[in-house]
Coordinates of C-alpha atoms (C1' of nucleotides) in Angstrom, one line a residue:
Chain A
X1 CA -0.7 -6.4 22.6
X2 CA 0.2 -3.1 20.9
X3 CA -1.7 -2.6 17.8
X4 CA 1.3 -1.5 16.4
X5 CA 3.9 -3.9 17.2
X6 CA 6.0 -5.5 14.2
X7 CA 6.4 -9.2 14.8
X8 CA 9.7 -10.6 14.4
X9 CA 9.2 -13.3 12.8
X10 CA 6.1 -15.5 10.8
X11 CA 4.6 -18.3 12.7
X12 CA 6.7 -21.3 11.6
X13 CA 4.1 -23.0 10.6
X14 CA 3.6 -26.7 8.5
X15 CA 1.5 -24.2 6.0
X16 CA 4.1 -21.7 5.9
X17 CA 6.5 -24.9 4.8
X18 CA 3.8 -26.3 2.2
X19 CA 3.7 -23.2 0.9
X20 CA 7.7 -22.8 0.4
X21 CA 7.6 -26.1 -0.4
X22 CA 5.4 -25.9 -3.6
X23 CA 6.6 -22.7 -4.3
X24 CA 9.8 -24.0 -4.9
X25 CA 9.0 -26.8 -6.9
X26 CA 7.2 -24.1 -9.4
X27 CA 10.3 -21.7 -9.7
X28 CA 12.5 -25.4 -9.8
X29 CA 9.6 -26.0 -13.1
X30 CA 8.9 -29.5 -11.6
X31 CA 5.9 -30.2 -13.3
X32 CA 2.7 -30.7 -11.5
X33 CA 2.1 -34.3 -12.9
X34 CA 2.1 -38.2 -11.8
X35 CA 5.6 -37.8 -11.4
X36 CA 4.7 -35.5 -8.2
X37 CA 2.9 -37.2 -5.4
X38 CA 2.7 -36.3 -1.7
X39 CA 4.5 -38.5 0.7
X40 CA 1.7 -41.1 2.7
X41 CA 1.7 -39.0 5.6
X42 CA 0.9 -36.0 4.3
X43 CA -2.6 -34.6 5.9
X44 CA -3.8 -33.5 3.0
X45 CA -4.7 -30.3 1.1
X46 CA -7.1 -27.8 3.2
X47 CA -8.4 -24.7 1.4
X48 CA -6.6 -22.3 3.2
X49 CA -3.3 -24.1 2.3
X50 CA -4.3 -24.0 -1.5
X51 CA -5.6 -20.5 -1.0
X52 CA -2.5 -19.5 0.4
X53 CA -0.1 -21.3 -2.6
X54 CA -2.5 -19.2 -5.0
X55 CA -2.1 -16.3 -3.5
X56 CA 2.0 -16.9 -2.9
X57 CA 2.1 -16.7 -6.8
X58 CA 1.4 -13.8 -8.0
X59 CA 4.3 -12.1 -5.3
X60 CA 6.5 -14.6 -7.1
X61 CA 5.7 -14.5 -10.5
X62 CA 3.8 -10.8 -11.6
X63 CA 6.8 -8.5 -9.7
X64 CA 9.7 -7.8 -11.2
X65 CA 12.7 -7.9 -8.5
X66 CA 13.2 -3.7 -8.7
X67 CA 9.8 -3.7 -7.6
X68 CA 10.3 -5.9 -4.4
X69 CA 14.0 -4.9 -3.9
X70 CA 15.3 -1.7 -2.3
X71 CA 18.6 -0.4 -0.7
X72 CA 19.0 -0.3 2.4
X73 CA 21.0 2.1 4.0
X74 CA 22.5 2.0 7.7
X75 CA 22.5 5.0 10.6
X76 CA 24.7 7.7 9.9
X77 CA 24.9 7.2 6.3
X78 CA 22.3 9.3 4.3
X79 CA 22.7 13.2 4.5
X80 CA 19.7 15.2 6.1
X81 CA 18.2 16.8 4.0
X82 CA 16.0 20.2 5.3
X83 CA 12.8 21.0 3.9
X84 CA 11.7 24.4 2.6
X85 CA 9.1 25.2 5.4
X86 CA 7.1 27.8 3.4
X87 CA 3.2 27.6 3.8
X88 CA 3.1 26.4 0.0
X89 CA 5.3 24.3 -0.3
X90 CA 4.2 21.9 2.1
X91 CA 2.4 19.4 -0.2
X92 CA 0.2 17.0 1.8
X93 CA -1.1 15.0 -0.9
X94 CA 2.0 13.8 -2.5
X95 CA 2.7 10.4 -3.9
X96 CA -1.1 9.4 -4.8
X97 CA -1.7 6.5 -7.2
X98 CA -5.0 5.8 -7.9
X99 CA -4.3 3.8 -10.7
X100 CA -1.9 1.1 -12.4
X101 CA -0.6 -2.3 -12.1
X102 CA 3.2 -1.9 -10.8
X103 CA 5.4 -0.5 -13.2
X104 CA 7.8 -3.5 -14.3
X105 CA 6.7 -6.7 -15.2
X106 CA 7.7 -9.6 -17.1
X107 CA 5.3 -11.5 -19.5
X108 CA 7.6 -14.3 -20.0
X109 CA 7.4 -14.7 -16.0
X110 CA 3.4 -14.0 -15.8
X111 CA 2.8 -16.6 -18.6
X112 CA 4.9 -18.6 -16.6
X113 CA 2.9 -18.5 -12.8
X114 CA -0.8 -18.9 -15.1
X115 CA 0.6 -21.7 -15.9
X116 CA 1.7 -23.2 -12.8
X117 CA -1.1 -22.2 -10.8
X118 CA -3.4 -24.0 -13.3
X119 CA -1.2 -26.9 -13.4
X120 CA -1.0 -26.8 -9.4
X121 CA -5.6 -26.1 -9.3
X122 CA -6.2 -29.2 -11.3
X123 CA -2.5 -31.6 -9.6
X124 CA -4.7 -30.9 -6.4
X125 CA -7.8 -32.3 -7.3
X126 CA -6.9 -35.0 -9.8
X127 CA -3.7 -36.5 -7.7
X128 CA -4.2 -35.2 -4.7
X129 CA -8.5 -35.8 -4.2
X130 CA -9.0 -32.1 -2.9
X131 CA -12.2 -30.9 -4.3
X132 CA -12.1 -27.2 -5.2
X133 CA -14.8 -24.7 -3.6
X134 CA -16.2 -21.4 -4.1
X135 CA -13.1 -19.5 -2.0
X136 CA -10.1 -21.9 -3.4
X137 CA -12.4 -20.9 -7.1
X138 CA -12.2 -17.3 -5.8
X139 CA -8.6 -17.5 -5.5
X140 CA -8.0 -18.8 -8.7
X141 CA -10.2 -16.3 -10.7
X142 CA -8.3 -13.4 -9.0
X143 CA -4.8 -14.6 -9.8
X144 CA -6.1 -14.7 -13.7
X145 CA -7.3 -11.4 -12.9
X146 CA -4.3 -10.4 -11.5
X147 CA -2.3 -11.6 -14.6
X148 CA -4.7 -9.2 -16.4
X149 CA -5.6 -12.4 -18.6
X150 CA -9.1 -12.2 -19.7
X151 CA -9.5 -14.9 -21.9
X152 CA -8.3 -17.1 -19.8
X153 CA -10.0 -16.3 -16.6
X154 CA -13.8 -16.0 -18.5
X155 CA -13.0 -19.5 -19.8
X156 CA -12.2 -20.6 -16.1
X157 CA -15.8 -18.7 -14.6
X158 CA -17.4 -20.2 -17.1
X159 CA -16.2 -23.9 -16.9
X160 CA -16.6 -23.5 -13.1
X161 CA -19.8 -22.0 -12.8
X162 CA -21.0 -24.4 -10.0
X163 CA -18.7 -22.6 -8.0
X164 CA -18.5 -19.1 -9.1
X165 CA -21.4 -16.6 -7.3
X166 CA -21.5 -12.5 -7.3
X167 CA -18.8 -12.6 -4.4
X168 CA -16.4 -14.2 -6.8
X169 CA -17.3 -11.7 -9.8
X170 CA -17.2 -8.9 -7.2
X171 CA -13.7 -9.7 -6.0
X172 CA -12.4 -9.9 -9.9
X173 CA -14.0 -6.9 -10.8
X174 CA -12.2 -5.0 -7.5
X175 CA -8.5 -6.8 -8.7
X176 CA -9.6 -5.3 -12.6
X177 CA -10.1 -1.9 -11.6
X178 CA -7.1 -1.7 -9.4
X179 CA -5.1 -3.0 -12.4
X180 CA -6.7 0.0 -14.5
X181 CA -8.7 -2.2 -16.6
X182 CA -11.6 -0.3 -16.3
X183 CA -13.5 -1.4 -19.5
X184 CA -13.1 -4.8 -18.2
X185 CA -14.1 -4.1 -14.8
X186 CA -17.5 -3.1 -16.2
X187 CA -17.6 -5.4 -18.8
X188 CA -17.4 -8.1 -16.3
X189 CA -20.2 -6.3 -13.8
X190 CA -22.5 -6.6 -17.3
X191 CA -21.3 -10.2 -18.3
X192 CA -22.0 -11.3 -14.9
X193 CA -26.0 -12.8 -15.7
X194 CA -24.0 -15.4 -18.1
X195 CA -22.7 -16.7 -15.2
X196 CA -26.1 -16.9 -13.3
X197 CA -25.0 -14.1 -10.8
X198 CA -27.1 -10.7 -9.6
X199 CA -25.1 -7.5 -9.0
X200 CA -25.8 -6.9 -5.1
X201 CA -24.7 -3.6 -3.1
X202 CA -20.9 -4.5 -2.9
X203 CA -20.8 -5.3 -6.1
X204 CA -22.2 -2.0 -7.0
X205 CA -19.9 -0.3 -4.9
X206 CA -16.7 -2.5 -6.6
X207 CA -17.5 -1.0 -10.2
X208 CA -18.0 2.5 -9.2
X209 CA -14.6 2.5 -7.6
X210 CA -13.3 1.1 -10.1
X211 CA -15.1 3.6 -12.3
X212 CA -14.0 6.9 -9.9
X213 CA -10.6 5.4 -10.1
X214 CA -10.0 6.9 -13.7
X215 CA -12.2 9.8 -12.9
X216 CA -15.1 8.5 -14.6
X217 CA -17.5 10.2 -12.2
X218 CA -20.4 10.8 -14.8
X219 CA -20.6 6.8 -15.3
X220 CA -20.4 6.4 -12.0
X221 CA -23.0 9.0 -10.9
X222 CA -25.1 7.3 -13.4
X223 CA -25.2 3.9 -11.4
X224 CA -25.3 5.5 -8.5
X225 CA -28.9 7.4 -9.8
X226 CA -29.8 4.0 -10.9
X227 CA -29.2 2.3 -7.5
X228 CA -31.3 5.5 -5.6
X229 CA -34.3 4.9 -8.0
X230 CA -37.7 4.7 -5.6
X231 CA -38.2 0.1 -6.0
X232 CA -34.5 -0.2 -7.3
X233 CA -33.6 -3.8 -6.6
X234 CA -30.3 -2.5 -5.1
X235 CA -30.3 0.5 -3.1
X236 CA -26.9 2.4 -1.7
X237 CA -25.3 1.9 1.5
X238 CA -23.0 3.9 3.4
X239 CA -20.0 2.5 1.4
X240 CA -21.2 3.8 -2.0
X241 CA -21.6 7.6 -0.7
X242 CA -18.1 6.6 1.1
X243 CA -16.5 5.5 -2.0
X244 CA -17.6 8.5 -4.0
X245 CA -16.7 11.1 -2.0
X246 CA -13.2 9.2 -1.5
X247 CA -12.7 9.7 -4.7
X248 CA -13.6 12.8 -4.9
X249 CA -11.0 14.1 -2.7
X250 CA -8.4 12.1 -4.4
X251 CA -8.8 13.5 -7.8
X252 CA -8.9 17.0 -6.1
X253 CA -5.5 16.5 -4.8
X254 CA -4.2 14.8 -8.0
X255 CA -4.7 17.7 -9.8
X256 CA -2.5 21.2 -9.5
X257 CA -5.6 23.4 -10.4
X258 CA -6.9 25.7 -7.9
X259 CA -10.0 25.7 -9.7
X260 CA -10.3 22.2 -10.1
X261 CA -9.7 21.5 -6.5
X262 CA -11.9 23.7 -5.4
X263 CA -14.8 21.6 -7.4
X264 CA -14.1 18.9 -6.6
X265 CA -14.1 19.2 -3.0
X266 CA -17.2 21.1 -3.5
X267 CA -18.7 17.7 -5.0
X268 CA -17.4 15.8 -2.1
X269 CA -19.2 18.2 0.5
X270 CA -22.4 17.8 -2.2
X271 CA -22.2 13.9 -2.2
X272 CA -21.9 14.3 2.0
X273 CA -25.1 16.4 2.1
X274 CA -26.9 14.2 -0.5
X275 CA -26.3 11.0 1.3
X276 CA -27.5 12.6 4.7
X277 CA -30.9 14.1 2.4
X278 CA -31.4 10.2 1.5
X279 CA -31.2 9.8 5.2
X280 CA -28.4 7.7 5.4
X281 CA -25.8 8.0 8.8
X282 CA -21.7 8.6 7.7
X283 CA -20.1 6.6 9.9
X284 CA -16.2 7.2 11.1
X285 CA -15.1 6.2 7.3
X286 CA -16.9 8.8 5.7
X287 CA -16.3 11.6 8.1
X288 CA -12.6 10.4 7.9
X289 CA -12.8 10.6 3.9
X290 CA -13.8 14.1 3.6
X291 CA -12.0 15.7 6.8
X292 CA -8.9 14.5 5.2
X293 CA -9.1 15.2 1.8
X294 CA -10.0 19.3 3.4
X295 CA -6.9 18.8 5.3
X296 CA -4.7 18.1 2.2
X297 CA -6.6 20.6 0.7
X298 CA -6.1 23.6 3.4
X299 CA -10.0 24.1 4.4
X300 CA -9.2 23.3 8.2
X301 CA -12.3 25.5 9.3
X302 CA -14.4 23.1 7.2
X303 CA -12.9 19.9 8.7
X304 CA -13.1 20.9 12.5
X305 CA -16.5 21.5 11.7
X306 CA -17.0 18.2 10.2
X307 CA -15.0 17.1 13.6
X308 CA -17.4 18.9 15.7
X309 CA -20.2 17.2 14.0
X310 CA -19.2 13.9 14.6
X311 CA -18.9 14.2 18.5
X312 CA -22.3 15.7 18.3
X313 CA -23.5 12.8 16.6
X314 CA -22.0 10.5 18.5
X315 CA -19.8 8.7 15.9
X316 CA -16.2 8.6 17.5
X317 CA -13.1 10.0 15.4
X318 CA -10.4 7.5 16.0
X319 CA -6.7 7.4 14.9
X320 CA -7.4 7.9 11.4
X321 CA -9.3 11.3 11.8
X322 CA -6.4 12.9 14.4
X323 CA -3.7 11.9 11.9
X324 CA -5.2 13.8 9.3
X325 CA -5.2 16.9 11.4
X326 CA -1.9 15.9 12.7
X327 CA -0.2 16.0 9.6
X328 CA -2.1 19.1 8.3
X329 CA -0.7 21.0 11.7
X330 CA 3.0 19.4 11.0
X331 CA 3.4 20.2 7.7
X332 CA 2.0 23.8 7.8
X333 CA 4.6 24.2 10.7
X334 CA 2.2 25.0 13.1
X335 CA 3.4 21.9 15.4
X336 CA 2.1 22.8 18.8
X337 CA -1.5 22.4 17.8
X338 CA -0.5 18.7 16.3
X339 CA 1.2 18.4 19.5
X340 CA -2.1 19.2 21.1
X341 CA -4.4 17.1 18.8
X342 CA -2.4 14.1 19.6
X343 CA -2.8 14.7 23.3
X344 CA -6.5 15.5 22.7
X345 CA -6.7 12.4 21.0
X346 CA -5.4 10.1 24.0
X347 CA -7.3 11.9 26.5
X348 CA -10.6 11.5 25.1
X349 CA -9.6 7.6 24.6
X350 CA -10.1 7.9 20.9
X351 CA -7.4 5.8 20.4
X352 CA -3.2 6.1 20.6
X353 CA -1.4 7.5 18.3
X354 CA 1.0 5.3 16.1
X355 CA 4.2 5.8 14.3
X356 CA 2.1 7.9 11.8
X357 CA 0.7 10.3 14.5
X358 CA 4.3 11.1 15.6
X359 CA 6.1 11.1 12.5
X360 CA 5.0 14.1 11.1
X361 CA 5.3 15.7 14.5
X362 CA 8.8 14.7 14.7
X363 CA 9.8 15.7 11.0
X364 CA 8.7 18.8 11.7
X365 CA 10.5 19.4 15.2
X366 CA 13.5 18.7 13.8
X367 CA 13.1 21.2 10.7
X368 CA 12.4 24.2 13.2
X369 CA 15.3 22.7 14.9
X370 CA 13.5 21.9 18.3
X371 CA 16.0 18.8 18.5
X372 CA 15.5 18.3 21.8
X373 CA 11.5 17.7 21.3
X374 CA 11.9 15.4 18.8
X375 CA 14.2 13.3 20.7
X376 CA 12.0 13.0 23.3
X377 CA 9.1 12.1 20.9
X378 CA 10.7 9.3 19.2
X379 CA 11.6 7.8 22.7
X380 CA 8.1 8.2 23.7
X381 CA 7.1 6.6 20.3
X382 CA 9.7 3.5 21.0
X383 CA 8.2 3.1 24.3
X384 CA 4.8 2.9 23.2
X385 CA 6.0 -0.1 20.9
X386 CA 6.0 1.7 17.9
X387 CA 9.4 1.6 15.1
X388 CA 10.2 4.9 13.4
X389 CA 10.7 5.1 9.6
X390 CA 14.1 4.3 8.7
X391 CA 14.0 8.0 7.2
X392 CA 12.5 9.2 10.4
X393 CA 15.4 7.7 12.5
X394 CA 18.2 8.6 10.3
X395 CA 16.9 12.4 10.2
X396 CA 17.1 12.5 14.5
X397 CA 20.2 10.9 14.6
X398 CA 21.8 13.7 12.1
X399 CA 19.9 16.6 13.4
X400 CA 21.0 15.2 17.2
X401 CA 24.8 14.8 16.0
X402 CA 24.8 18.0 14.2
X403 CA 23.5 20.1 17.0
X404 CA 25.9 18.5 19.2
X405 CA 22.8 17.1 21.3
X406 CA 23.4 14.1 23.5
X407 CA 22.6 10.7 21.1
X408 CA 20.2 8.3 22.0
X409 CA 20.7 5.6 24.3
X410 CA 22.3 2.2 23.1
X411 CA 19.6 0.3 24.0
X412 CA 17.4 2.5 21.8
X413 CA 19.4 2.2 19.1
X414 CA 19.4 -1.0 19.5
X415 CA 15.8 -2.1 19.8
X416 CA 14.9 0.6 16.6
X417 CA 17.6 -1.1 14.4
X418 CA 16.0 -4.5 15.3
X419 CA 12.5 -3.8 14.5
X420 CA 13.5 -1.8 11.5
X421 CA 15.4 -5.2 9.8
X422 CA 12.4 -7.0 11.6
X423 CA 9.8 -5.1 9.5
X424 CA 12.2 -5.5 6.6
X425 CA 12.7 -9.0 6.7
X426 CA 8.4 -9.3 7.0
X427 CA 8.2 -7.1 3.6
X428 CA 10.3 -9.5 1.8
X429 CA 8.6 -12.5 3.0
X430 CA 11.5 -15.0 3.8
X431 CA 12.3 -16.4 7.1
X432 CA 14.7 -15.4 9.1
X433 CA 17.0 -18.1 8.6
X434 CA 18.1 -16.6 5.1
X435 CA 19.0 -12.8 6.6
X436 CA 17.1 -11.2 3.8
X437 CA 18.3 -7.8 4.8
X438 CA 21.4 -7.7 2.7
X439 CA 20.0 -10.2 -0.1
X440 CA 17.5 -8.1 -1.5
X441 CA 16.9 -9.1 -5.2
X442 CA 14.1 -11.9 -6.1
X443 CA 16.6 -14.2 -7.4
X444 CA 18.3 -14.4 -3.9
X445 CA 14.5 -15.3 -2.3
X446 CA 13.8 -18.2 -4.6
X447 CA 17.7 -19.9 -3.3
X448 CA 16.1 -19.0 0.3
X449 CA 12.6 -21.4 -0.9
X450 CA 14.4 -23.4 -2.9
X451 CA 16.9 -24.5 0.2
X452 CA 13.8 -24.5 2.6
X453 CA 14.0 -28.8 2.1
X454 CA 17.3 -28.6 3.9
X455 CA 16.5 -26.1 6.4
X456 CA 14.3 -28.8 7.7
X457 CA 14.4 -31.6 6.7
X458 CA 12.0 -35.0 8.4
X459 CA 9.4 -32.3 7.8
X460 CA 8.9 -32.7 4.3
X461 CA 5.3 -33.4 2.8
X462 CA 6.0 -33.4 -0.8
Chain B
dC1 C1' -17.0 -9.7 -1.4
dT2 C1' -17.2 -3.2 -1.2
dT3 C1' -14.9 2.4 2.1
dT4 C1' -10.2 5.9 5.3
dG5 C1' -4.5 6.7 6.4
dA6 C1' 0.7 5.3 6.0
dG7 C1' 5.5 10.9 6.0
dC8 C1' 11.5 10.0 2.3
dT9 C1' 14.3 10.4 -2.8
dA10 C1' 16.4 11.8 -7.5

DNA sequence: CTTTGAGCTA
């Protein structure tokens, strides 16, 4: 199977229905109680079914609806818009968040899932005799994180501390810092003895991204000088240099300052030769990392160098690495040598390139107006079982039409406007039956769970 | 349990 290939549908599975199910008796506020039994010939409750009502919530309960909804607009309808194609104002690192919980939320509606979830973690075990273990715990504690309630979730660690180990702190830790609770992040990597747990490696590496996500670089430098003392009981690995010089790269971009860029990629290349100095091997991550924050940053020498590098060491570039070059080439409107890199990239079996190997590419053929190329790369891309960007196949449509180019073939059309609702209908979630393409506020999925008991019915557990 | 990328818009 294609790597790429957007399933039509989710499994219709009896989880999948459990889930809905118990969904909709939490949005319905049926409570969890004696009142609320399963039928007699109900299997019973497996982890992964309560993992996956835990995880179910917090897409339910901690996003507002304009976060989840968006229009969706048809072929033909949106005007093309042309880029300037100036060196300069191609900006490759646009649109990087390194930070934040989603912008709208609802407390009311948070307060509301904590609740529920803790009703539904202790209706499981008391009425339902499912005993709770270190993952379905790990579930829990990262919804609490995810609600960004603190209190809450230390008094759950704590009253569960049978079940709670550093793999459970680490995972909260990761969910604080990509909520931008930094202080808490590391508040919990230093609270974590109380709970009988030892910071390993990953747990390291958690807390300095976390850390390096704010551009706290000096605390995270300091942890990571801790972790490379001679005898430290918890040395680096590949994914701590990875994570720094990641981060790195990021901030470099975020930032409009020629200077500033310039020292931070400076650092990145510094953290690179420091981590080869302590004799570790960069594997295709790291190389990855750093050759594509000098792409975004215009040092192409510098990155085919790095490229160069890796074939001599033996460590494969793969999709990732071409991409990064890919788009570089595209956007400074030097398409031919993307062109090439993609070829490059098949030929040497490094791997096939994906909707986001040719969209660039395409973009930019139809800017320069080379129409008739980008045609003939979107076929290629459909063939190869890949769906364009709604953007991307609204732009080839107008530029074709406006050149007075012959239009794609129905069948195209056709199987592109089917896996574009396909991949639509997967974002939002809801099965098929509902047509979640026009429906696209929250309020409109809970009727499509809510109905899920007539949709099929004899199947019913609860 | 921890690391890369994912294009559009006002």
């Amino acid at each position: 199977m294609q790597p790429n290939t957007i399933h039509t549908a989710r499994p219709f599975t009896s989880r999948n229905l459990l889930v809905g199910q118990v969904m909709a008796a939490m949005l319905q506020d049926r409570p969890f109680g004696p009142a609320l039994t399963p039928s007699p010939d109900f299997p019973g409750w497996t982890s992964a079914a309560v993992i996956d009502v835990l995880a179910t919530i917090p897409r339910f309960f901690f996003l507002s609806p304009r976060s989840i909804g968006r229009q969706h607009s048809f072929r033909h309808r949106s005007p093309i818009r042309r880029r300037s194609l100036r060196h300069e104002s191609a900006d490759l690192g646009r649109g990087l968040r390194l930070h934040g919980p989603p912008a709208y939320r609802d407390p009311a509606k948070v307060k509301l899932g904590v609740a529920k979830a803790l009703e539904f973690y202790s209706w499981v075990e008391s009425r339902c005799g499912f005993l709770h273990d270190q993952l379905t715990c790990r579930e829990m504690s990262r919804l609490l994180a995810k609600a960004n309630r603190l209190p809450t979730l230390w008094r759950f660690l704590r009253s569960n501390e049978a079940l709670v180990g550093t793999a459970t702190v680490t995972s909260v830790i990761k969910i604080l810092g990509e909520e931008g609770l930094t202080r808490e992040a590391l508040a919990a990597f230093y609270r974590m003895k109380q709970l009988h747990c030892k910071p390993d490696v990953q747990c390291y590496n958690t807390v300095i991204s976390a850390l390096c996500r704010v551009g706290d670089f000096n605390k995270a430098r300091f942890l990571l000088n801790q972790m490379e003392m001679p005898g430290a009981p918890c040395p680096p690995d590949t994914y701590t240099y990875t994570i720094l010089i990641s981060f790195y790269c990021k901030r470099s971009l975020q930032t409009g300052c020629r200077k500033a860029i310039r020292r931070r990629i400076w650092e990145a290349n510094h953290m690179f030769r420091r981590m080869l100095f302590k004799g570790f091997v960069p594997d295709v991550v790291t190389y990855n990392c750093l050759i594509d924050g000098l792409c975004k940053t215009y040092r192409v020498e510098r990155a085919h160098e790095l490229f160069d590098d890796m074939l001599l060491k033996g460590c494969s570039p793969n999709r990732v690495t071409y991409n990064s070059f890919i788009r570089y080439y595209s956007a400074v409107n030097e398409v031919d040598k993307a062109i090439e890199m993609m070829r490059a990239m098949l030929l040497r079996k490094h791997g096939t390139p994906t909707s986001s190997s040719y969209t660039p590419i395409i973009h930019s053929l139809c800017e320069t107006g080379r129409v008739g190329e980008a045609r003939d790369f979107l076929v290629e891309m459909v063939d190869g079982g890949s769906i364009p960007r709604e953007f991307t196949y609204n732009l080839v449509c107008g530029t074709l039409n406006g050149a007075g180019h012959e239009d794609l073939p129905d069948e195209l059309h056709r199987r592109i406007e089917e896996g574009i609702d396909a991949r639509f209908r997967q974002v939002m979630g809801v099965k098929p039956v509902m047509g979640g393409r026009t429906r696209s506020t929250q309020e409109q999925m809970y009727i499509g769970c809510m109905t899920c008991n007539e949709q099929v019915k004899g199947i019913c557990y609860l």
